[in-house]
Amino acid sequence: MALQSARPTLGFFRTPTPGSLLLLLLSLRWVLLSRAQTADTGQGVMTPWLQRTFQDLSWRRSEPTVILPRALLGTERKSCPPGKEAHVVDENLVFYTERELEACVDGALLAEHMDRVNAIPFTYQQLDVLKHKLDQFYPQGYPESLIRHLSYFFLEVTPEDIHKWNVTSLETVKSLLKISKGRKMDAQVAALIARYLVGGGQLDKVTLDMLANFHPSYLCFLSPEHLGLVQENVVRAARPQDLDACGPLQMGVLYHKAHIAFRNTSGSAYFARIKPFLGGASTEDLRALIPQNVSMDMATFKKLRKEALLPLTIAEVQKLLGPNLEGLRAEEGNSPVRDWILRQRQKDLDSLGLGLHGGIPNGYLVLDLSFREALSGAAPLLGPGSAFTGIPTLLLALALN
């Protein structure tokens, strides 16, 4: 395929001596210096032979000379040279300079014959030009009719490109996943899955197994049902930043899968592995960590589910945080720490010696509203006129307390 062809070595050229001389000149920065000195006039000083040799070396990505022809595209390209206008996509385009490709090849032609583009051994620089032509022709993103034929050209696209697409075919997704395997396309794959799912697509077990070959930066795009089918090795490979966009339901599924995946570890090693997933832990799960002296950091504590954190007592939170307890002071105005403080008695908060405020004042009575409603047998009482109706319930609550 076009993008799998190996880069040629210097021995590929028929004129090794001039090529070696050019590399020597470049290493001494003579060529770049000459161009810098003539930038104001726009006139180059390279000989025709040097220019030809330069173009012959355009396949070398690492050489600084690649900058020159790409820069010329925006300044010196005027029109397609006579007889160079491309009407078909064939091997002759390999011999076009980047400037000629930019001027002589139409984006519509490339889109219509994408299969031929993938069959021709274009250089990386030439492929950059062809992608630029396609991007110009489809400024709002490639249509699905083109996406399904991208094949190895998919390796040229960026996540930003993919976020403009509308992908509805699972077979297209599978074909692009197959091409991307082993090629450091994790960000592109995550974007592809996101676009497919946003459009209402559904993943099957085969696709989820294919995704296991990539870094799981796509996890938060999956539904809780899809996450239930994710393999354990995917959960083990997840990084904290891969979980930042996950919702509570997703984190709940991932926590239970992580708990199983790390079941063979214990103590501090287990806590280090399970920590990124604690946003899905229940109150019972958090209490189970206390005897292990985990010393949870405040960043992790802030990501706990509010519903799981609120039932914890002051003593339990104190043991859970350990030496990080004083971090509560900086977070006392932020959820979920604020919500937890509001449920504690102020005298108990004072015992921590952190200066926390906002707890239930000493001497105040805490009423369980659900208990009141159960006793009254009616819906919550609203409005000023209902105050007297609620007095018997309040007296009963006082007596029982």
mmCIF file of C-alpha atoms in Angstrom:
data_model
loop_
_atom_site.group_PDB
_atom_site.id
_atom_site.type_symbol
_atom_site.label_atom_id
_atom_site.label_comp_id
_atom_site.label_asym_id
_atom_site.label_seq_id
_atom_site.Cartn_x
_atom_site.Cartn_y
_atom_site.Cartn_z
ATOM 1 C CA MET A 1 0.000 0.000 0.000
ATOM 2 C CA ALA A 2 1.036 3.584 -0.502
ATOM 3 C CA LEU A 3 1.609 4.430 3.108
ATOM 4 C CA GLN A 4 3.448 1.224 3.902
ATOM 5 C CA SER A 5 6.253 1.663 1.423
ATOM 6 C CA ALA A 6 9.678 2.007 2.984
ATOM 7 C CA ARG A 7 11.605 5.209 2.611
ATOM 8 C CA PRO A 8 14.484 4.951 0.123
ATOM 9 C CA THR A 9 18.067 5.223 1.237
ATOM 10 C CA LEU A 10 20.714 7.441 -0.265
ATOM 11 C CA GLY A 11 21.813 4.498 -2.394
ATOM 12 C CA PHE A 12 18.532 4.822 -4.239
ATOM 13 C CA PHE A 13 19.765 7.871 -6.119
ATOM 14 C CA ARG A 14 21.856 7.602 -9.250
ATOM 15 C CA THR A 15 24.013 10.607 -8.281
ATOM 16 C CA PRO A 16 25.361 9.798 -4.801
ATOM 17 C CA THR A 17 28.176 12.324 -4.975
ATOM 18 C CA PRO A 18 25.970 15.423 -5.580
ATOM 19 C CA GLY A 19 23.500 14.127 -2.984
ATOM 20 C CA SER A 20 26.235 13.749 -0.406
ATOM 21 C CA LEU A 21 27.519 17.222 -1.243
ATOM 22 C CA LEU A 22 24.060 18.660 -0.693
ATOM 23 C CA LEU A 23 23.778 17.013 2.709
ATOM 24 C CA LEU A 24 27.166 18.461 3.608
ATOM 25 C CA LEU A 25 26.021 21.918 2.532
ATOM 26 C CA LEU A 26 22.851 21.567 4.548
ATOM 27 C CA SER A 27 24.798 20.462 7.614
ATOM 28 C CA LEU A 28 26.836 23.657 7.315
ATOM 29 C CA ARG A 29 23.561 25.586 6.846
ATOM 30 C CA TRP A 30 24.886 27.196 3.655
ATOM 31 C CA VAL A 31 21.664 26.631 1.743
ATOM 32 C CA LEU A 32 19.417 27.973 4.477
ATOM 33 C CA LEU A 33 21.722 30.924 5.024
ATOM 34 C CA SER A 34 21.641 31.782 1.318
ATOM 35 C CA ARG A 35 17.866 31.718 1.302
ATOM 36 C CA ALA A 36 17.696 33.865 4.412
ATOM 37 C CA GLN A 37 19.985 36.444 2.815
ATOM 38 C CA THR A 38 17.809 36.651 -0.291
ATOM 39 C CA ALA A 39 14.423 36.568 1.457
ATOM 40 C CA ASP A 40 13.855 40.292 0.928
ATOM 41 C CA THR A 41 14.249 40.054 -2.830
ATOM 42 C CA GLY A 42 12.514 36.699 -3.266
ATOM 43 C CA GLN A 43 15.313 35.521 -5.570
ATOM 44 C CA GLY A 44 17.018 32.200 -4.885
ATOM 45 C CA VAL A 45 20.712 31.588 -5.369
ATOM 46 C CA MET A 46 20.689 27.821 -5.772
ATOM 47 C CA THR A 47 21.874 26.446 -9.059
ATOM 48 C CA PRO A 48 19.424 24.466 -11.215
ATOM 49 C CA TRP A 49 21.304 21.262 -10.338
ATOM 50 C CA LEU A 50 20.971 21.999 -6.628
ATOM 51 C CA GLN A 51 17.258 22.702 -7.004
ATOM 52 C CA ARG A 52 16.713 19.413 -8.830
ATOM 53 C CA THR A 53 18.664 17.503 -6.231
ATOM 54 C CA PHE A 54 16.702 19.220 -3.511
ATOM 55 C CA GLN A 55 13.416 18.022 -5.021
ATOM 56 C CA ASP A 56 14.818 14.507 -5.341
ATOM 57 C CA LEU A 57 15.446 14.508 -1.594
ATOM 58 C CA SER A 58 11.915 15.666 -0.738
ATOM 59 C CA TRP A 59 11.037 12.242 0.646
ATOM 60 C CA ARG A 60 13.323 12.755 3.630
ATOM 61 C CA ARG A 61 10.965 13.989 6.374
ATOM 62 C CA SER A 62 13.748 14.667 8.817
ATOM 63 C CA GLU A 63 15.672 17.018 6.539
ATOM 64 C CA PRO A 64 15.096 20.738 7.127
ATOM 65 C CA THR A 65 14.933 21.255 3.365
ATOM 66 C CA VAL A 66 11.369 19.946 3.345
ATOM 67 C CA ILE A 67 10.319 23.378 4.532
ATOM 68 C CA LEU A 68 11.386 24.996 1.267
ATOM 69 C CA PRO A 69 8.989 23.413 -1.267
ATOM 70 C CA ARG A 70 6.104 23.573 1.216
ATOM 71 C CA ALA A 71 6.766 27.290 1.700
ATOM 72 C CA LEU A 72 6.856 27.816 -2.050
ATOM 73 C CA LEU A 73 3.332 26.455 -2.383
ATOM 74 C CA GLY A 74 1.764 29.614 -1.032
ATOM 75 C CA THR A 75 4.055 32.144 -2.699
ATOM 76 C CA GLU A 76 5.373 30.894 -6.032
ATOM 77 C CA ARG A 77 2.521 28.678 -7.226
ATOM 78 C CA LYS A 78 0.518 30.540 -9.861
ATOM 79 C CA SER A 79 -1.019 27.995 -12.196
ATOM 80 C CA CYS A 80 -0.583 24.480 -13.458
ATOM 81 C CA PRO A 81 2.277 24.165 -16.005
ATOM 82 C CA PRO A 82 1.139 23.381 -19.565
ATOM 83 C CA GLY A 83 0.386 19.697 -20.109
ATOM 84 C CA LYS A 84 0.466 18.901 -16.373
ATOM 85 C CA GLU A 85 -3.249 19.141 -15.579
ATOM 86 C CA ALA A 86 -4.231 15.786 -13.987
ATOM 87 C CA HIS A 87 -7.318 14.077 -15.395
ATOM 88 C CA VAL A 88 -6.642 10.649 -13.931
ATOM 89 C CA VAL A 89 -4.965 9.374 -10.775
ATOM 90 C CA ASP A 90 -2.071 7.193 -11.889
ATOM 91 C CA GLU A 91 1.627 6.521 -11.293
ATOM 92 C CA ASN A 92 2.628 9.588 -13.299
ATOM 93 C CA LEU A 93 1.652 11.757 -10.341
ATOM 94 C CA VAL A 94 4.566 10.300 -8.383
ATOM 95 C CA PHE A 95 6.891 12.385 -10.575
ATOM 96 C CA TYR A 96 5.022 15.634 -9.854
ATOM 97 C CA THR A 97 6.636 18.072 -7.501
ATOM 98 C CA GLU A 98 4.612 19.162 -4.502
ATOM 99 C CA ARG A 99 3.997 22.500 -6.192
ATOM 100 C CA GLU A 100 2.695 20.750 -9.311
ATOM 101 C CA LEU A 101 0.409 18.495 -7.264
ATOM 102 C CA GLU A 102 -1.028 21.531 -5.512
ATOM 103 C CA ALA A 103 -1.651 23.340 -8.800
ATOM 104 C CA CYS A 104 -2.626 20.481 -11.111
ATOM 105 C CA VAL A 105 -4.641 17.968 -9.062
ATOM 106 C CA ASP A 106 -8.281 18.574 -8.221
ATOM 107 C CA GLY A 107 -9.786 17.526 -4.877
ATOM 108 C CA ALA A 108 -12.851 16.081 -6.586
ATOM 109 C CA LEU A 109 -10.609 13.846 -8.710
ATOM 110 C CA LEU A 110 -8.868 12.529 -5.602
ATOM 111 C CA ALA A 111 -12.149 11.840 -3.830
ATOM 112 C CA GLU A 112 -13.502 9.946 -6.833
ATOM 113 C CA HIS A 113 -10.381 7.798 -7.166
ATOM 114 C CA MET A 114 -9.289 7.338 -3.545
ATOM 115 C CA ASP A 115 -8.679 3.633 -4.161
ATOM 116 C CA ARG A 116 -6.027 4.546 -6.743
ATOM 117 C CA VAL A 117 -4.447 7.078 -4.388
ATOM 118 C CA ASN A 118 -3.831 4.282 -1.897
ATOM 119 C CA ALA A 119 -2.281 2.077 -4.576
ATOM 120 C CA ILE A 120 0.371 4.609 -5.633
ATOM 121 C CA PRO A 121 3.640 4.973 -3.624
ATOM 122 C CA PHE A 122 3.411 8.692 -2.920
ATOM 123 C CA THR A 123 5.961 10.234 -0.572
ATOM 124 C CA TYR A 124 4.850 11.590 2.773
ATOM 125 C CA GLN A 125 5.174 15.137 1.500
ATOM 126 C CA GLN A 126 3.085 14.364 -1.571
ATOM 127 C CA LEU A 127 0.407 12.807 0.622
ATOM 128 C CA ASP A 128 0.379 15.964 2.711
ATOM 129 C CA VAL A 129 -0.389 17.964 -0.424
ATOM 130 C CA LEU A 130 -3.140 15.553 -1.514
ATOM 131 C CA LYS A 131 -4.753 15.742 1.926
ATOM 132 C CA HIS A 132 -4.624 19.526 1.712
ATOM 133 C CA LYS A 133 -6.476 19.346 -1.609
ATOM 134 C CA LEU A 134 -9.169 17.105 -0.111
ATOM 135 C CA ASP A 135 -9.532 19.392 2.905
ATOM 136 C CA GLN A 136 -10.023 22.347 0.589
ATOM 137 C CA PHE A 137 -12.664 20.481 -1.397
ATOM 138 C CA TYR A 138 -14.498 19.350 1.774
ATOM 139 C CA PRO A 139 -14.018 22.200 4.288
ATOM 140 C CA GLN A 140 -16.923 20.941 6.420
ATOM 141 C CA GLY A 141 -15.527 17.422 6.682
ATOM 142 C CA TYR A 142 -15.329 14.360 4.457
ATOM 143 C CA PRO A 143 -18.638 12.749 3.416
ATOM 144 C CA GLU A 144 -19.192 9.133 4.372
ATOM 145 C CA SER A 145 -19.008 8.120 0.703
ATOM 146 C CA LEU A 146 -15.323 9.125 0.860
ATOM 147 C CA ILE A 147 -14.652 7.929 4.406
ATOM 148 C CA ARG A 148 -15.542 4.342 3.572
ATOM 149 C CA HIS A 149 -12.885 4.361 0.841
ATOM 150 C CA LEU A 150 -10.105 6.101 2.770
ATOM 151 C CA SER A 151 -8.270 2.875 3.596
ATOM 152 C CA TYR A 152 -4.618 3.691 4.405
ATOM 153 C CA PHE A 153 -5.187 7.375 3.685
ATOM 154 C CA PHE A 154 -6.885 7.378 7.099
ATOM 155 C CA LEU A 155 -3.400 7.435 8.600
ATOM 156 C CA GLU A 156 -3.014 10.990 7.258
ATOM 157 C CA VAL A 157 -6.030 12.487 9.039
ATOM 158 C CA THR A 158 -6.070 14.165 12.462
ATOM 159 C CA PRO A 159 -8.592 13.931 15.323
ATOM 160 C CA GLU A 160 -9.713 17.451 14.417
ATOM 161 C CA ASP A 161 -10.528 16.232 10.904
ATOM 162 C CA ILE A 162 -12.534 13.287 12.238
ATOM 163 C CA HIS A 163 -14.644 15.445 14.548
ATOM 164 C CA LYS A 164 -16.128 17.021 11.396
ATOM 165 C CA TRP A 165 -17.268 13.675 10.009
ATOM 166 C CA ASN A 166 -20.628 11.951 10.080
ATOM 167 C CA VAL A 167 -20.010 8.210 10.396
ATOM 168 C CA THR A 168 -22.997 5.861 10.427
ATOM 169 C CA SER A 169 -21.566 2.571 9.150
ATOM 170 C CA LEU A 170 -20.114 0.101 11.654
ATOM 171 C CA GLU A 171 -18.322 -1.679 8.819
ATOM 172 C CA THR A 172 -16.526 1.574 7.981
ATOM 173 C CA VAL A 173 -15.473 1.895 11.624
ATOM 174 C CA LYS A 174 -14.172 -1.676 11.662
ATOM 175 C CA SER A 175 -12.188 -1.215 8.463
ATOM 176 C CA LEU A 176 -10.502 1.926 9.802
ATOM 177 C CA LEU A 177 -9.754 0.226 13.125
ATOM 178 C CA LYS A 178 -8.096 -2.617 11.273
ATOM 179 C CA ILE A 179 -5.909 -0.203 9.312
ATOM 180 C CA SER A 180 -4.993 1.773 12.454
ATOM 181 C CA LYS A 181 -3.864 -1.215 14.518
ATOM 182 C CA GLY A 182 -0.266 -0.899 15.651
ATOM 183 C CA ARG A 183 0.216 2.597 14.190
ATOM 184 C CA LYS A 184 -0.177 4.933 17.205
ATOM 185 C CA MET A 185 -3.600 6.139 16.098
ATOM 186 C CA ASP A 186 -5.185 6.171 19.575
ATOM 187 C CA ALA A 187 -6.407 9.777 19.364
ATOM 188 C CA GLN A 188 -7.872 9.255 15.887
ATOM 189 C CA VAL A 189 -9.585 6.050 17.002
ATOM 190 C CA ALA A 190 -11.141 7.791 20.015
ATOM 191 C CA ALA A 191 -12.437 10.558 17.747
ATOM 192 C CA LEU A 192 -13.802 7.993 15.277
ATOM 193 C CA ILE A 193 -15.697 6.121 17.997
ATOM 194 C CA ALA A 194 -17.048 9.389 19.377
ATOM 195 C CA ARG A 195 -18.387 10.483 15.999
ATOM 196 C CA TYR A 196 -19.947 7.092 15.339
ATOM 197 C CA LEU A 197 -21.709 6.946 18.714
ATOM 198 C CA VAL A 198 -22.865 10.577 18.572
ATOM 199 C CA GLY A 199 -24.655 9.689 15.351
ATOM 200 C CA GLY A 200 -26.591 6.957 17.143
ATOM 201 C CA GLY A 201 -24.377 4.048 16.137
ATOM 202 C CA GLN A 202 -24.126 0.866 18.181
ATOM 203 C CA LEU A 203 -20.987 -1.158 18.800
ATOM 204 C CA ASP A 204 -20.891 -4.936 18.778
ATOM 205 C CA LYS A 205 -18.626 -7.347 20.657
ATOM 206 C CA VAL A 206 -16.309 -7.692 17.643
ATOM 207 C CA THR A 207 -15.711 -3.940 17.509
ATOM 208 C CA LEU A 208 -15.131 -3.724 21.255
ATOM 209 C CA ASP A 209 -12.559 -6.508 20.959
ATOM 210 C CA MET A 210 -10.845 -4.570 18.175
ATOM 211 C CA LEU A 211 -10.763 -1.474 20.369
ATOM 212 C CA ALA A 212 -8.823 -3.455 22.962
ATOM 213 C CA ASN A 213 -5.789 -3.045 20.671
ATOM 214 C CA PHE A 214 -5.760 0.724 21.289
ATOM 215 C CA HIS A 215 -5.189 2.875 24.335
ATOM 216 C CA PRO A 216 -8.588 3.298 26.060
ATOM 217 C CA SER A 217 -8.947 7.046 25.606
ATOM 218 C CA TYR A 218 -12.350 6.223 24.093
ATOM 219 C CA LEU A 219 -13.872 4.768 27.292
ATOM 220 C CA CYS A 220 -16.018 7.762 28.234
ATOM 221 C CA PHE A 221 -17.658 7.708 24.802
ATOM 222 C CA LEU A 222 -19.072 4.235 25.501
ATOM 223 C CA SER A 223 -22.437 3.617 27.130
ATOM 224 C CA PRO A 224 -22.645 1.719 30.448
ATOM 225 C CA GLU A 225 -23.908 -1.271 28.451
ATOM 226 C CA HIS A 226 -20.864 -1.172 26.158
ATOM 227 C CA LEU A 227 -18.537 -0.720 29.117
ATOM 228 C CA GLY A 228 -19.944 -3.902 30.613
ATOM 229 C CA LEU A 229 -18.448 -5.768 27.634
ATOM 230 C CA VAL A 230 -15.013 -4.162 27.849
ATOM 231 C CA GLN A 231 -12.153 -6.555 28.505
ATOM 232 C CA GLU A 232 -10.211 -6.437 31.769
ATOM 233 C CA ASN A 233 -6.941 -5.602 30.031
ATOM 234 C CA VAL A 234 -8.571 -2.406 28.703
ATOM 235 C CA VAL A 235 -9.445 -1.330 32.245
ATOM 236 C CA ARG A 236 -5.915 -2.085 33.421
ATOM 237 C CA ALA A 237 -4.476 0.156 30.689
ATOM 238 C CA ALA A 238 -6.703 3.145 31.479
ATOM 239 C CA ARG A 239 -5.031 6.317 32.766
ATOM 240 C CA PRO A 240 -6.711 8.857 35.082
ATOM 241 C CA GLN A 241 -7.069 11.363 32.231
ATOM 242 C CA ASP A 242 -8.922 8.735 30.178
ATOM 243 C CA LEU A 243 -11.724 8.772 32.768
ATOM 244 C CA ASP A 244 -12.146 12.534 33.252
ATOM 245 C CA ALA A 245 -15.167 12.805 30.953
ATOM 246 C CA CYS A 246 -17.005 9.737 32.285
ATOM 247 C CA GLY A 247 -20.386 10.203 33.963
ATOM 248 C CA PRO A 248 -21.531 8.588 37.243
ATOM 249 C CA LEU A 249 -23.173 5.601 35.554
ATOM 250 C CA GLN A 250 -20.083 4.936 33.462
ATOM 251 C CA MET A 251 -17.805 5.233 36.491
ATOM 252 C CA GLY A 252 -20.020 2.830 38.401
ATOM 253 C CA VAL A 253 -19.528 0.162 35.735
ATOM 254 C CA LEU A 254 -15.814 0.853 35.392
ATOM 255 C CA TYR A 255 -15.251 0.723 39.159
ATOM 256 C CA HIS A 256 -16.734 -2.747 39.433
ATOM 257 C CA LYS A 257 -14.730 -3.966 36.441
ATOM 258 C CA ALA A 258 -11.557 -2.435 37.916
ATOM 259 C CA HIS A 259 -12.288 -4.035 41.298
ATOM 260 C CA ILE A 260 -12.335 -7.410 39.575
ATOM 261 C CA ALA A 261 -9.356 -6.639 37.338
ATOM 262 C CA PHE A 262 -7.171 -5.717 40.356
ATOM 263 C CA ARG A 263 -8.471 -8.426 42.688
ATOM 264 C CA ASN A 264 -5.056 -10.077 42.905
ATOM 265 C CA THR A 265 -3.449 -6.974 44.433
ATOM 266 C CA SER A 266 -3.911 -5.604 47.943
ATOM 267 C CA GLY A 267 -2.909 -2.816 50.278
ATOM 268 C CA SER A 268 -1.227 0.245 48.832
ATOM 269 C CA ALA A 269 -0.735 -1.484 45.469
ATOM 270 C CA TYR A 270 -4.483 -2.089 45.157
ATOM 271 C CA PHE A 271 -5.315 1.482 46.153
ATOM 272 C CA ALA A 272 -2.894 2.889 43.585
ATOM 273 C CA ARG A 273 -4.613 0.876 40.840
ATOM 274 C CA ILE A 274 -8.208 1.432 41.923
ATOM 275 C CA LYS A 275 -7.839 5.141 42.757
ATOM 276 C CA PRO A 276 -8.721 6.503 39.270
ATOM 277 C CA PHE A 277 -11.983 4.511 39.397
ATOM 278 C CA LEU A 278 -13.165 5.551 42.887
ATOM 279 C CA GLY A 279 -15.602 8.017 41.346
ATOM 280 C CA GLY A 280 -17.842 4.979 40.891
ATOM 281 C CA ALA A 281 -17.394 3.511 44.394
ATOM 282 C CA SER A 282 -20.264 3.131 46.858
ATOM 283 C CA THR A 283 -20.253 4.069 50.556
ATOM 284 C CA GLU A 284 -19.550 0.446 51.457
ATOM 285 C CA ASP A 285 -16.601 0.367 49.046
ATOM 286 C CA LEU A 286 -15.128 3.480 50.650
ATOM 287 C CA ARG A 287 -15.556 2.068 54.142
ATOM 288 C CA ALA A 288 -13.767 -1.076 53.037
ATOM 289 C CA LEU A 289 -10.701 1.039 52.216
ATOM 290 C CA ILE A 290 -10.437 2.568 55.691
ATOM 291 C CA PRO A 291 -8.734 -0.397 57.430
ATOM 292 C CA GLN A 292 -6.051 -0.355 54.710
ATOM 293 C CA ASN A 293 -4.685 3.076 55.788
ATOM 294 C CA VAL A 294 -4.901 4.425 52.250
ATOM 295 C CA SER A 295 -4.421 8.181 52.941
ATOM 296 C CA MET A 296 -6.616 9.349 50.072
ATOM 297 C CA ASP A 297 -5.479 12.593 48.424
ATOM 298 C CA MET A 298 -7.908 15.495 48.151
ATOM 299 C CA ALA A 299 -8.049 15.357 44.327
ATOM 300 C CA THR A 300 -9.420 11.808 44.540
ATOM 301 C CA PHE A 301 -11.712 12.699 47.454
ATOM 302 C CA LYS A 302 -13.329 15.495 45.442
ATOM 303 C CA LYS A 303 -14.205 13.039 42.645
ATOM 304 C CA LEU A 304 -16.155 10.689 44.927
ATOM 305 C CA ARG A 305 -19.868 10.381 44.280
ATOM 306 C CA LYS A 306 -21.766 12.723 46.590
ATOM 307 C CA GLU A 307 -24.235 9.974 47.400
ATOM 308 C CA ALA A 308 -21.365 7.735 48.520
ATOM 309 C CA LEU A 309 -19.588 10.442 50.534
ATOM 310 C CA LEU A 310 -22.486 11.967 52.509
ATOM 311 C CA PRO A 311 -23.172 8.956 54.802
ATOM 312 C CA LEU A 312 -19.544 8.826 55.977
ATOM 313 C CA THR A 313 -18.979 9.985 59.545
ATOM 314 C CA ILE A 314 -16.317 12.448 60.606
ATOM 315 C CA ALA A 315 -14.251 9.626 62.075
ATOM 316 C CA GLU A 316 -14.471 7.664 58.809
ATOM 317 C CA VAL A 317 -13.433 10.645 56.689
ATOM 318 C CA GLN A 318 -10.594 11.341 59.086
ATOM 319 C CA LYS A 319 -9.270 7.810 58.687
ATOM 320 C CA LEU A 320 -9.842 7.814 54.933
ATOM 321 C CA LEU A 321 -7.855 11.008 54.346
ATOM 322 C CA GLY A 322 -5.202 10.469 57.009
ATOM 323 C CA PRO A 323 -2.529 13.208 56.770
ATOM 324 C CA ASN A 324 -4.477 14.815 53.904
ATOM 325 C CA LEU A 325 -7.370 15.732 56.213
ATOM 326 C CA GLU A 326 -6.398 19.400 56.361
ATOM 327 C CA GLY A 327 -7.241 19.654 52.659
ATOM 328 C CA LEU A 328 -10.894 19.875 53.718
ATOM 329 C CA ARG A 329 -10.318 23.468 54.766
ATOM 330 C CA ALA A 330 -9.522 24.629 51.238
ATOM 331 C CA GLU A 331 -12.531 22.766 49.816
ATOM 332 C CA GLU A 332 -15.159 23.592 52.445
ATOM 333 C CA GLY A 333 -17.018 25.834 50.008
ATOM 334 C CA ASN A 334 -17.009 23.358 47.125
ATOM 335 C CA SER A 335 -19.096 20.274 46.426
ATOM 336 C CA PRO A 336 -18.987 17.501 47.565
ATOM 337 C CA VAL A 337 -17.027 18.627 50.663
ATOM 338 C CA ARG A 338 -19.537 21.432 51.293
ATOM 339 C CA ASP A 339 -22.459 18.991 51.094
ATOM 340 C CA TRP A 340 -20.755 16.642 53.549
ATOM 341 C CA ILE A 341 -20.004 19.476 56.010
ATOM 342 C CA LEU A 342 -23.664 20.585 56.001
ATOM 343 C CA ARG A 343 -24.664 17.164 57.364
ATOM 344 C CA GLN A 344 -22.200 17.184 60.265
ATOM 345 C CA ARG A 345 -22.660 18.683 63.708
ATOM 346 C CA GLN A 346 -20.569 21.779 64.172
ATOM 347 C CA LYS A 347 -19.151 20.582 67.488
ATOM 348 C CA ASP A 348 -17.882 17.432 65.759
ATOM 349 C CA LEU A 349 -16.319 19.525 62.990
ATOM 350 C CA ASP A 350 -14.663 21.700 65.643
ATOM 351 C CA SER A 351 -13.026 18.613 67.095
ATOM 352 C CA LEU A 352 -10.961 18.303 63.894
ATOM 353 C CA GLY A 353 -9.245 21.585 64.646
ATOM 354 C CA LEU A 354 -9.411 22.735 61.023
ATOM 355 C CA GLY A 355 -11.701 25.717 61.494
ATOM 356 C CA LEU A 356 -14.454 24.237 59.320
ATOM 357 C CA HIS A 357 -17.766 26.101 59.337
ATOM 358 C CA GLY A 358 -21.235 25.394 58.011
ATOM 359 C CA GLY A 359 -22.163 22.388 60.101
ATOM 360 C CA ILE A 360 -25.360 21.988 62.112
ATOM 361 C CA PRO A 361 -25.189 24.524 64.987
ATOM 362 C CA ASN A 362 -24.921 23.136 68.488
ATOM 363 C CA GLY A 363 -28.325 22.769 70.156
ATOM 364 C CA TYR A 364 -30.247 22.638 66.887
ATOM 365 C CA LEU A 365 -32.538 19.720 66.167
ATOM 366 C CA VAL A 366 -32.022 17.679 63.007
ATOM 367 C CA LEU A 367 -35.315 16.525 61.524
ATOM 368 C CA ASP A 368 -35.628 13.690 59.080
ATOM 369 C CA LEU A 369 -38.200 15.046 56.662
ATOM 370 C CA SER A 370 -38.955 11.656 55.201
ATOM 371 C CA PHE A 371 -39.831 10.438 58.723
ATOM 372 C CA ARG A 372 -42.123 13.432 59.252
ATOM 373 C CA GLU A 373 -43.939 12.770 55.996
ATOM 374 C CA ALA A 374 -44.358 9.107 56.876
ATOM 375 C CA LEU A 375 -45.974 10.025 60.194
ATOM 376 C CA SER A 376 -48.281 12.606 58.676
ATOM 377 C CA GLY A 377 -49.331 10.275 55.863
ATOM 378 C CA ALA A 378 -49.423 13.232 53.500
ATOM 379 C CA ALA A 379 -47.283 15.037 50.953
ATOM 380 C CA PRO A 380 -44.835 17.713 52.167
ATOM 381 C CA LEU A 381 -46.714 20.671 53.604
ATOM 382 C CA LEU A 382 -46.247 23.895 51.714
ATOM 383 C CA GLY A 383 -47.239 27.496 52.389
ATOM 384 C CA PRO A 384 -47.683 29.547 55.528
ATOM 385 C CA GLY A 385 -51.070 28.046 56.362
ATOM 386 C CA SER A 386 -49.611 24.605 56.802
ATOM 387 C CA ALA A 387 -47.351 25.557 59.717
ATOM 388 C CA PHE A 388 -49.964 24.734 62.368
ATOM 389 C CA THR A 389 -50.762 21.437 60.704
ATOM 390 C CA GLY A 390 -47.154 20.387 61.058
ATOM 391 C CA ILE A 391 -46.881 21.224 64.790
ATOM 392 C CA PRO A 392 -48.106 17.799 66.033
ATOM 393 C CA THR A 393 -45.536 16.092 63.849
ATOM 394 C CA LEU A 394 -42.753 18.317 65.184
ATOM 395 C CA LEU A 395 -43.793 17.630 68.790
ATOM 396 C CA LEU A 396 -43.849 13.911 68.146
ATOM 397 C CA ALA A 397 -40.390 14.097 66.587
ATOM 398 C CA LEU A 398 -39.123 15.996 69.661
ATOM 399 C CA ALA A 399 -40.542 13.393 71.975
ATOM 400 C CA LEU A 400 -39.026 10.531 70.053
ATOM 401 C CA ASN A 401 -35.672 12.265 69.880
#
